[in-house]
Amino acid sequence: MYSFRKSAFALLLILLIVLAGCQNPANTASQGAINGESVSLSSIASVIDKTPEAAGSLSNPKNTSAQLATKTLADNQLTPSLVKVSSSVTMGKVSALRMASAESGWIGGDGWIARTDDGGKHWKIQYHGSGIVKQIFALNNQDAWAVTDKAKLLSTSNGGEHWVLTGKMPNEGFLHFVSKNEAFSGNARTTNGGKNWSTLPVPKQTVGDAYFHDKNNGWAVIQNNGMGIVERTQDGGKTWKIVMGLKLISPLNGAVIRSAGTDDAWVEWIGDYGMTQNSYSLFHTSNGGKNWQTVLANSTAGGGPAPGFQEEFDGPKNQGSSPGPLYVLNHNVAYMGGDCQACDKPNTVGRTIDGGKTWVNEKVSFPGFGGALLAFSDINHGWWICTDNSDPSVLYTTSDGGTHWKKIYTFPRPKQTS
C-alpha cells in the first residue's frame, strides 16, 4: 500500500512539472544574419583665433527600437542583442554601401542590411530592424559596422551572419574604424568598439565635421574673417596649426575631409548654391599641409565661383552641377561623383590617380534623381549605386578603374508613401 501511494505521488509530481512547462516554455535565442603651389600663411594667422574649443557633450539619444530589445547599462553602452532576420523583408532603396573586396560587400536600406559575395549578382539579407541604415564601414571581410538614422551602431565579427547592437553613435560624422576596438566619428573617439565615446577638441568655427586619421593626427576646416582655412593637429586636438588659407567670396556651406595617411588629407569645400547648382573645390596634401594641390574647382552659374577662388578657375573640373560622393582610396587615387538635377542622366563620376595633378571625367552617365553611392576595393574594382525616390536603385560595377561600368543588379522598387 505504501509502495502504491509512493508511486502515485511520483506520477502526480511528474504531471505537475509537465503542466508547468507547457505554461512557461523556455525562451530560445533568436539569431540572424592649389595647382601644386604652396600657400603663404603668415598673413592668415594674425586674423584667426586659433584657440581650440571642445565640441561639448555628445548626444545620447534614447533607443526606442522594440526589434532590438536592448537594455541600457551606462551612457552609450548597451547589452549586445542578436537580431532575427524576417523572411518577409525585401530590399528597396539603397542608402548605404561598403565594399570589403572585389567580390564581397554590404548595402543597407530602410530597416535592412544585405551582403553579396559574387560582385553584386546575388544578395542575402542579414539584418532586419528599425531605422534607415546611413553608413556601413568594413575593416575587412568579417568585421563591419553599420549606423542607422536612430543613432544605433550595429556590428558583426563573422561576415554579417550575426549583427549585434553595439552602442549609440555620438554624432553624424563619418565613421571609420582603425582596429576592431578603435574608431572615430567626427571629433569623437571610441576604444572599445563603440560602446563608449570620448570627445576630442576642435577649433572654433569648424565647418562640417573634423576628421581624425588616428588619435593624434586630425584635420578641420574653419572660416573666419572671410577666409576659408584648414587646420591640423598632431596631438589629439590639444593644439591646432593653420596649414592652408584662401579668401572666400561667400561663406562655406559645408566641408568634407578624408585621409589616407598620417600626412595625407583630401579636403572638399562646399560653397554657394542656387538653381539646383552648387559650387565646390577639392584640395589635396600628401605632406602634412606644406603644399596643396587644387584637384577640382567647380564654379557654377547658380553657385558662383568655386570656394577659395575670386573668379572661375581655369583648371580641372568635375562633371555635373553639384558634388556627388567622394571616395578616397589612397594618397594617389580618389573618385568623386557629379550630380546634375537638370539632366536626364544626373549621375557621373571622375577620378585622379596621381594625387590630384590630373583629373579624368569618365564618359558615362546614369539615371537616378535620389543621389548616388560610390565605393572601391582597389584601383580597378568599384561599385556605383544610383538611387531614385520612385524608380529602383541600380548597381553598376567596374573592373577597369571606372572607364567602363556594367549594370549588375536592379533592386526592388521603393515603397511609395502617401
PDB file of N, CA, C and O in Angstrom, residues 246-303:
ATOM      1  N   LEU A 246      42.549  80.529 -47.770  1.00  0.00           N
ATOM      2  CA  LEU A 246      42.183  81.210 -49.004  1.00  0.00           C
ATOM      3  C   LEU A 246      41.007  82.142 -48.740  1.00  0.00           C
ATOM      4  O   LEU A 246      40.130  81.840 -47.908  1.00  0.00           O
ATOM      5  N   LYS A 247      40.970  83.279 -49.466  1.00  0.00           N
ATOM      6  CA  LYS A 247      39.862  84.209 -49.318  1.00  0.00           C
ATOM      7  C   LYS A 247      38.592  83.636 -49.932  1.00  0.00           C
ATOM      8  O   LYS A 247      38.624  82.937 -50.940  1.00  0.00           O
ATOM      9  N   LEU A 248      37.477  83.955 -49.301  1.00  0.00           N
ATOM     10  CA  LEU A 248      36.179  83.486 -49.763  1.00  0.00           C
ATOM     11  C   LEU A 248      35.331  84.646 -50.248  1.00  0.00           C
ATOM     12  O   LEU A 248      35.344  85.727 -49.636  1.00  0.00           O
ATOM     13  N   ILE A 249      34.591  84.441 -51.328  1.00  0.00           N
ATOM     14  CA  ILE A 249      33.627  85.441 -51.781  1.00  0.00           C
ATOM     15  C   ILE A 249      32.335  85.318 -50.979  1.00  0.00           C
ATOM     16  O   ILE A 249      31.711  86.304 -50.608  1.00  0.00           O
ATOM     17  N   SER A 250      31.946  84.101 -50.708  1.00  0.00           N
ATOM     18  CA  SER A 250      30.756  83.845 -49.903  1.00  0.00           C
ATOM     19  C   SER A 250      31.080  82.746 -48.894  1.00  0.00           C
ATOM     20  O   SER A 250      32.029  81.980 -49.077  1.00  0.00           O
ATOM     21  N   PRO A 251      30.332  82.634 -47.824  1.00  0.00           N
ATOM     22  CA  PRO A 251      30.651  81.662 -46.773  1.00  0.00           C
ATOM     23  C   PRO A 251      30.574  80.225 -47.261  1.00  0.00           C
ATOM     24  O   PRO A 251      29.835  79.887 -48.187  1.00  0.00           O
ATOM     25  N   LEU A 252      31.346  79.379 -46.617  1.00  0.00           N
ATOM     26  CA  LEU A 252      31.270  77.947 -46.881  1.00  0.00           C
ATOM     27  C   LEU A 252      29.972  77.387 -46.313  1.00  0.00           C
ATOM     28  O   LEU A 252      29.540  77.764 -45.217  1.00  0.00           O
ATOM     29  N   ASN A 253      29.383  76.476 -47.023  1.00  0.00           N
ATOM     30  CA  ASN A 253      28.157  75.822 -46.569  1.00  0.00           C
ATOM     31  C   ASN A 253      28.398  74.379 -46.140  1.00  0.00           C
ATOM     32  O   ASN A 253      27.460  73.675 -45.766  1.00  0.00           O
ATOM     33  N   GLY A 254      29.635  73.963 -46.170  1.00  0.00           N
ATOM     34  CA  GLY A 254      29.948  72.608 -45.737  1.00  0.00           C
ATOM     35  C   GLY A 254      31.372  72.253 -46.079  1.00  0.00           C
ATOM     36  O   GLY A 254      32.054  72.964 -46.816  1.00  0.00           O
ATOM     37  N   ALA A 255      31.827  71.159 -45.522  1.00  0.00           N
ATOM     38  CA  ALA A 255      33.172  70.656 -45.798  1.00  0.00           C
ATOM     39  C   ALA A 255      33.184  69.157 -45.578  1.00  0.00           C
ATOM     40  O   ALA A 255      32.490  68.636 -44.695  1.00  0.00           O
ATOM     41  N   VAL A 256      33.977  68.468 -46.390  1.00  0.00           N
ATOM     42  CA  VAL A 256      34.168  67.021 -46.273  1.00  0.00           C
ATOM     43  C   VAL A 256      35.659  66.750 -46.248  1.00  0.00           C
ATOM     44  O   VAL A 256      36.399  67.280 -47.080  1.00  0.00           O
ATOM     45  N   ILE A 257      36.112  65.943 -45.297  1.00  0.00           N
ATOM     46  CA  ILE A 257      37.536  65.616 -45.177  1.00  0.00           C
ATOM     47  C   ILE A 257      37.706  64.109 -45.148  1.00  0.00           C
ATOM     48  O   ILE A 257      36.968  63.404 -44.457  1.00  0.00           O
ATOM     49  N   ARG A 258      38.689  63.634 -45.911  1.00  0.00           N
ATOM     50  CA  ARG A 258      39.086  62.229 -45.851  1.00  0.00           C
ATOM     51  C   ARG A 258      40.610  62.179 -45.797  1.00  0.00           C
ATOM     52  O   ARG A 258      41.293  63.103 -46.238  1.00  0.00           O
ATOM     53  N   SER A 259      41.153  61.104 -45.256  1.00  0.00           N
ATOM     54  CA  SER A 259      42.600  60.979 -45.110  1.00  0.00           C
ATOM     55  C   SER A 259      43.019  59.550 -45.400  1.00  0.00           C
ATOM     56  O   SER A 259      42.366  58.605 -44.965  1.00  0.00           O
ATOM     57  N   ALA A 260      44.135  59.418 -46.127  1.00  0.00           N
ATOM     58  CA  ALA A 260      44.662  58.100 -46.461  1.00  0.00           C
ATOM     59  C   ALA A 260      46.029  57.875 -45.828  1.00  0.00           C
ATOM     60  O   ALA A 260      46.768  56.997 -46.250  1.00  0.00           O
ATOM     61  N   GLY A 261      46.381  58.667 -44.831  1.00  0.00           N
ATOM     62  CA  GLY A 261      47.664  58.527 -44.165  1.00  0.00           C
ATOM     63  C   GLY A 261      47.872  59.639 -43.165  1.00  0.00           C
ATOM     64  O   GLY A 261      47.111  60.611 -43.117  1.00  0.00           O
ATOM     65  N   THR A 262      48.914  59.507 -42.347  1.00  0.00           N
ATOM     66  CA  THR A 262      49.176  60.483 -41.293  1.00  0.00           C
ATOM     67  C   THR A 262      49.311  61.898 -41.825  1.00  0.00           C
ATOM     68  O   THR A 262      48.795  62.854 -41.237  1.00  0.00           O
ATOM     69  N   ASP A 263      50.001  62.075 -42.953  1.00  0.00           N
ATOM     70  CA  ASP A 263      50.233  63.403 -43.535  1.00  0.00           C
ATOM     71  C   ASP A 263      49.350  63.683 -44.735  1.00  0.00           C
ATOM     72  O   ASP A 263      49.567  64.647 -45.465  1.00  0.00           O
ATOM     73  N   ASP A 264      48.351  62.846 -44.953  1.00  0.00           N
ATOM     74  CA  ASP A 264      47.510  62.934 -46.146  1.00  0.00           C
ATOM     75  C   ASP A 264      46.140  63.496 -45.798  1.00  0.00           C
ATOM     76  O   ASP A 264      45.537  63.110 -44.795  1.00  0.00           O
ATOM     77  N   ALA A 265      45.631  64.410 -46.632  1.00  0.00           N
ATOM     78  CA  ALA A 265      44.279  64.938 -46.444  1.00  0.00           C
ATOM     79  C   ALA A 265      43.684  65.367 -47.775  1.00  0.00           C
ATOM     80  O   ALA A 265      44.346  66.016 -48.586  1.00  0.00           O
ATOM     81  N   TRP A 266      42.458  64.962 -48.003  1.00  0.00           N
ATOM     82  CA  TRP A 266      41.653  65.415 -49.127  1.00  0.00           C
ATOM     83  C   TRP A 266      40.531  66.252 -48.530  1.00  0.00           C
ATOM     84  O   TRP A 266      39.735  65.758 -47.724  1.00  0.00           O
ATOM     85  N   VAL A 267      40.470  67.532 -48.901  1.00  0.00           N
ATOM     86  CA  VAL A 267      39.550  68.470 -48.266  1.00  0.00           C
ATOM     87  C   VAL A 267      38.624  69.086 -49.313  1.00  0.00           C
ATOM     88  O   VAL A 267      39.076  69.751 -50.254  1.00  0.00           O
ATOM     89  N   GLU A 268      37.345  68.857 -49.153  1.00  0.00           N
ATOM     90  CA  GLU A 268      36.327  69.395 -50.059  1.00  0.00           C
ATOM     91  C   GLU A 268      35.626  70.567 -49.396  1.00  0.00           C
ATOM     92  O   GLU A 268      35.124  70.439 -48.275  1.00  0.00           O
ATOM     93  N   TRP A 269      35.621  71.724 -50.077  1.00  0.00           N
ATOM     94  CA  TRP A 269      34.883  72.896 -49.619  1.00  0.00           C
ATOM     95  C   TRP A 269      33.614  73.018 -50.454  1.00  0.00           C
ATOM     96  O   TRP A 269      33.657  73.037 -51.691  1.00  0.00           O
ATOM     97  N   ILE A 270      32.478  73.148 -49.798  1.00  0.00           N
ATOM     98  CA  ILE A 270      31.196  73.306 -50.471  1.00  0.00           C
ATOM     99  C   ILE A 270      30.755  74.754 -50.342  1.00  0.00           C
ATOM    100  O   ILE A 270      30.649  75.290 -49.242  1.00  0.00           O
ATOM    101  N   GLY A 271      30.550  75.392 -51.473  1.00  0.00           N
ATOM    102  CA  GLY A 271      30.272  76.820 -51.485  1.00  0.00           C
ATOM    103  C   GLY A 271      28.806  77.162 -51.612  1.00  0.00           C
ATOM    104  O   GLY A 271      27.935  76.491 -51.049  1.00  0.00           O
ATOM    105  N   ASP A 272      28.527  78.209 -52.398  1.00  0.00           N
ATOM    106  CA  ASP A 272      27.162  78.711 -52.534  1.00  0.00           C
ATOM    107  C   ASP A 272      26.357  77.827 -53.483  1.00  0.00           C
ATOM    108  O   ASP A 272      26.916  77.006 -54.233  1.00  0.00           O
ATOM    109  N   TYR A 273      25.034  78.030 -53.449  1.00  0.00           N
ATOM    110  CA  TYR A 273      24.179  77.209 -54.293  1.00  0.00           C
ATOM    111  C   TYR A 273      22.992  78.018 -54.791  1.00  0.00           C
ATOM    112  O   TYR A 273      22.602  79.024 -54.203  1.00  0.00           O
ATOM    113  N   GLY A 274      22.411  77.563 -55.891  1.00  0.00           N
ATOM    114  CA  GLY A 274      21.247  78.183 -56.498  1.00  0.00           C
ATOM    115  C   GLY A 274      20.948  77.516 -57.823  1.00  0.00           C
ATOM    116  O   GLY A 274      21.842  76.977 -58.477  1.00  0.00           O
ATOM    117  N   MET A 275      19.679  77.485 -58.214  1.00  0.00           N
ATOM    118  CA  MET A 275      19.249  76.854 -59.463  1.00  0.00           C
ATOM    119  C   MET A 275      19.705  75.385 -59.521  1.00  0.00           C
ATOM    120  O   MET A 275      20.161  74.892 -60.547  1.00  0.00           O
ATOM    121  N   THR A 276      19.569  74.666 -58.417  1.00  0.00           N
ATOM    122  CA  THR A 276      19.990  73.269 -58.263  1.00  0.00           C
ATOM    123  C   THR A 276      21.477  73.072 -58.556  1.00  0.00           C
ATOM    124  O   THR A 276      21.890  71.985 -58.950  1.00  0.00           O
ATOM    125  N   GLN A 277      22.259  74.143 -58.391  1.00  0.00           N
ATOM    126  CA  GLN A 277      23.698  74.066 -58.640  1.00  0.00           C
ATOM    127  C   GLN A 277      24.466  74.431 -57.376  1.00  0.00           C
ATOM    128  O   GLN A 277      24.008  75.235 -56.572  1.00  0.00           O
ATOM    129  N   ASN A 278      25.623  73.818 -57.211  1.00  0.00           N
ATOM    130  CA  ASN A 278      26.432  74.020 -56.018  1.00  0.00           C
ATOM    131  C   ASN A 278      27.897  74.133 -56.418  1.00  0.00           C
ATOM    132  O   ASN A 278      28.438  73.239 -57.080  1.00  0.00           O
ATOM    133  N   SER A 279      28.553  75.238 -56.051  1.00  0.00           N
ATOM    134  CA  SER A 279      29.978  75.367 -56.335  1.00  0.00           C
ATOM    135  C   SER A 279      30.777  74.625 -55.271  1.00  0.00           C
ATOM    136  O   SER A 279      30.362  74.541 -54.111  1.00  0.00           O
ATOM    137  N   TYR A 280      31.938  74.088 -55.641  1.00  0.00           N
ATOM    138  CA  TYR A 280      32.749  73.353 -54.681  1.00  0.00           C
ATOM    139  C   TYR A 280      34.186  73.246 -55.172  1.00  0.00           C
ATOM    140  O   TYR A 280      34.479  73.386 -56.364  1.00  0.00           O
ATOM    141  N   SER A 281      35.086  72.990 -54.221  1.00  0.00           N
ATOM    142  CA  SER A 281      36.509  72.809 -54.514  1.00  0.00           C
ATOM    143  C   SER A 281      37.011  71.583 -53.781  1.00  0.00           C
ATOM    144  O   SER A 281      36.484  71.222 -52.720  1.00  0.00           O
ATOM    145  N   LEU A 282      38.051  70.958 -54.343  1.00  0.00           N
ATOM    146  CA  LEU A 282      38.685  69.818 -53.697  1.00  0.00           C
ATOM    147  C   LEU A 282      40.192  70.031 -53.696  1.00  0.00           C
ATOM    148  O   LEU A 282      40.795  70.265 -54.743  1.00  0.00           O
ATOM    149  N   PHE A 283      40.799  69.979 -52.510  1.00  0.00           N
ATOM    150  CA  PHE A 283      42.243  70.174 -52.346  1.00  0.00           C
ATOM    151  C   PHE A 283      42.865  68.918 -51.750  1.00  0.00           C
ATOM    152  O   PHE A 283      42.204  68.166 -51.027  1.00  0.00           O
ATOM    153  N   HIS A 284      44.163  68.730 -52.028  1.00  0.00           N
ATOM    154  CA  HIS A 284      44.858  67.555 -51.509  1.00  0.00           C
ATOM    155  C   HIS A 284      46.270  67.896 -51.071  1.00  0.00           C
ATOM    156  O   HIS A 284      46.975  68.662 -51.741  1.00  0.00           O
ATOM    157  N   THR A 285      46.668  67.356 -49.939  1.00  0.00           N
ATOM    158  CA  THR A 285      48.062  67.426 -49.493  1.00  0.00           C
ATOM    159  C   THR A 285      48.516  66.034 -49.106  1.00  0.00           C
ATOM    160  O   THR A 285      47.741  65.237 -48.572  1.00  0.00           O
ATOM    161  N   SER A 286      49.775  65.735 -49.399  1.00  0.00           N
ATOM    162  CA  SER A 286      50.353  64.451 -49.000  1.00  0.00           C
ATOM    163  C   SER A 286      51.554  64.645 -48.088  1.00  0.00           C
ATOM    164  O   SER A 286      52.224  63.676 -47.740  1.00  0.00           O
ATOM    165  N   ASN A 287      51.842  65.909 -47.707  1.00  0.00           N
ATOM    166  CA  ASN A 287      53.000  66.182 -46.847  1.00  0.00           C
ATOM    167  C   ASN A 287      52.616  67.021 -45.632  1.00  0.00           C
ATOM    168  O   ASN A 287      53.340  67.918 -45.213  1.00  0.00           O
ATOM    169  N   GLY A 288      51.443  66.725 -45.087  1.00  0.00           N
ATOM    170  CA  GLY A 288      51.018  67.368 -43.853  1.00  0.00           C
ATOM    171  C   GLY A 288      50.580  68.805 -43.981  1.00  0.00           C
ATOM    172  O   GLY A 288      50.522  69.523 -42.988  1.00  0.00           O
ATOM    173  N   GLY A 289      50.289  69.256 -45.189  1.00  0.00           N
ATOM    174  CA  GLY A 289      49.811  70.614 -45.402  1.00  0.00           C
ATOM    175  C   GLY A 289      50.868  71.603 -45.820  1.00  0.00           C
ATOM    176  O   GLY A 289      50.584  72.796 -45.967  1.00  0.00           O
ATOM    177  N   LYS A 290      52.100  71.137 -46.048  1.00  0.00           N
ATOM    178  CA  LYS A 290      53.159  72.047 -46.510  1.00  0.00           C
ATOM    179  C   LYS A 290      52.864  72.543 -47.920  1.00  0.00           C
ATOM    180  O   LYS A 290      53.146  73.689 -48.257  1.00  0.00           O
ATOM    181  N   ASN A 291      52.334  71.665 -48.750  1.00  0.00           N
ATOM    182  CA  ASN A 291      51.952  72.012 -50.124  1.00  0.00           C
ATOM    183  C   ASN A 291      50.562  71.464 -50.399  1.00  0.00           C
ATOM    184  O   ASN A 291      50.186  70.414 -49.881  1.00  0.00           O
ATOM    185  N   TRP A 292      49.828  72.190 -51.230  1.00  0.00           N
ATOM    186  CA  TRP A 292      48.466  71.777 -51.565  1.00  0.00           C
ATOM    187  C   TRP A 292      48.283  71.748 -53.079  1.00  0.00           C
ATOM    188  O   TRP A 292      48.823  72.587 -53.795  1.00  0.00           O
ATOM    189  N   GLN A 293      47.503  70.799 -53.518  1.00  0.00           N
ATOM    190  CA  GLN A 293      47.146  70.666 -54.931  1.00  0.00           C
ATOM    191  C   GLN A 293      45.656  70.941 -55.074  1.00  0.00           C
ATOM    192  O   GLN A 293      44.838  70.358 -54.350  1.00  0.00           O
ATOM    193  N   THR A 294      45.301  71.849 -55.998  1.00  0.00           N
ATOM    194  CA  THR A 294      43.893  72.004 -56.327  1.00  0.00           C
ATOM    195  C   THR A 294      43.501  70.850 -57.250  1.00  0.00           C
ATOM    196  O   THR A 294      43.969  70.764 -58.383  1.00  0.00           O
ATOM    197  N   VAL A 295      42.670  69.993 -56.744  1.00  0.00           N
ATOM    198  CA  VAL A 295      42.219  68.843 -57.527  1.00  0.00           C
ATOM    199  C   VAL A 295      41.050  69.242 -58.413  1.00  0.00           C
ATOM    200  O   VAL A 295      41.028  68.954 -59.610  1.00  0.00           O
ATOM    201  N   LEU A 296      40.060  69.923 -57.823  1.00  0.00           N
ATOM    202  CA  LEU A 296      38.884  70.370 -58.555  1.00  0.00           C
ATOM    203  C   LEU A 296      38.501  71.766 -58.101  1.00  0.00           C
ATOM    204  O   LEU A 296      38.688  72.117 -56.933  1.00  0.00           O
ATOM    205  N   ALA A 297      37.978  72.568 -59.017  1.00  0.00           N
ATOM    206  CA  ALA A 297      37.425  73.874 -58.682  1.00  0.00           C
ATOM    207  C   ALA A 297      36.220  74.103 -59.575  1.00  0.00           C
ATOM    208  O   ALA A 297      36.338  74.600 -60.691  1.00  0.00           O
ATOM    209  N   ASN A 298      35.052  73.709 -59.095  1.00  0.00           N
ATOM    210  CA  ASN A 298      33.829  73.767 -59.884  1.00  0.00           C
ATOM    211  C   ASN A 298      33.029  75.018 -59.566  1.00  0.00           C
ATOM    212  O   ASN A 298      32.411  75.126 -58.503  1.00  0.00           O
ATOM    213  N   SER A 299      33.047  75.968 -60.502  1.00  0.00           N
ATOM    214  CA  SER A 299      32.185  77.142 -60.413  1.00  0.00           C
ATOM    215  C   SER A 299      30.887  76.842 -61.155  1.00  0.00           C
ATOM    216  O   SER A 299      30.872  76.056 -62.108  1.00  0.00           O
ATOM    217  N   THR A 300      29.798  77.467 -60.711  1.00  0.00           N
ATOM    218  CA  THR A 300      28.506  77.259 -61.376  1.00  0.00           C
ATOM    219  C   THR A 300      27.785  78.593 -61.512  1.00  0.00           C
ATOM    220  O   THR A 300      28.055  79.542 -60.757  1.00  0.00           O
ATOM    221  N   ALA A 301      26.843  78.649 -62.443  1.00  0.00           N
ATOM    222  CA  ALA A 301      26.064  79.869 -62.636  1.00  0.00           C
ATOM    223  C   ALA A 301      25.235  80.183 -61.404  1.00  0.00           C
ATOM    224  O   ALA A 301      25.089  81.340 -61.002  1.00  0.00           O
ATOM    225  N   GLY A 302      24.709  79.144 -60.780  1.00  0.00           N
ATOM    226  CA  GLY A 302      23.875  79.349 -59.600  1.00  0.00           C
ATOM    227  C   GLY A 302      24.660  79.496 -58.321  1.00  0.00           C
ATOM    228  O   GLY A 302      24.228  80.194 -57.398  1.00  0.00           O
ATOM    229  N   GLY A 303      25.828  78.835 -58.260  1.00  0.00           N
ATOM    230  CA  GLY A 303      26.607  78.834 -57.033  1.00  0.00           C
ATOM    231  C   GLY A 303      27.769  79.790 -57.019  1.00  0.00           C
ATOM    232  O   GLY A 303      28.403  79.974 -55.978  1.00  0.00           O
TER     233      GLY A 303
END
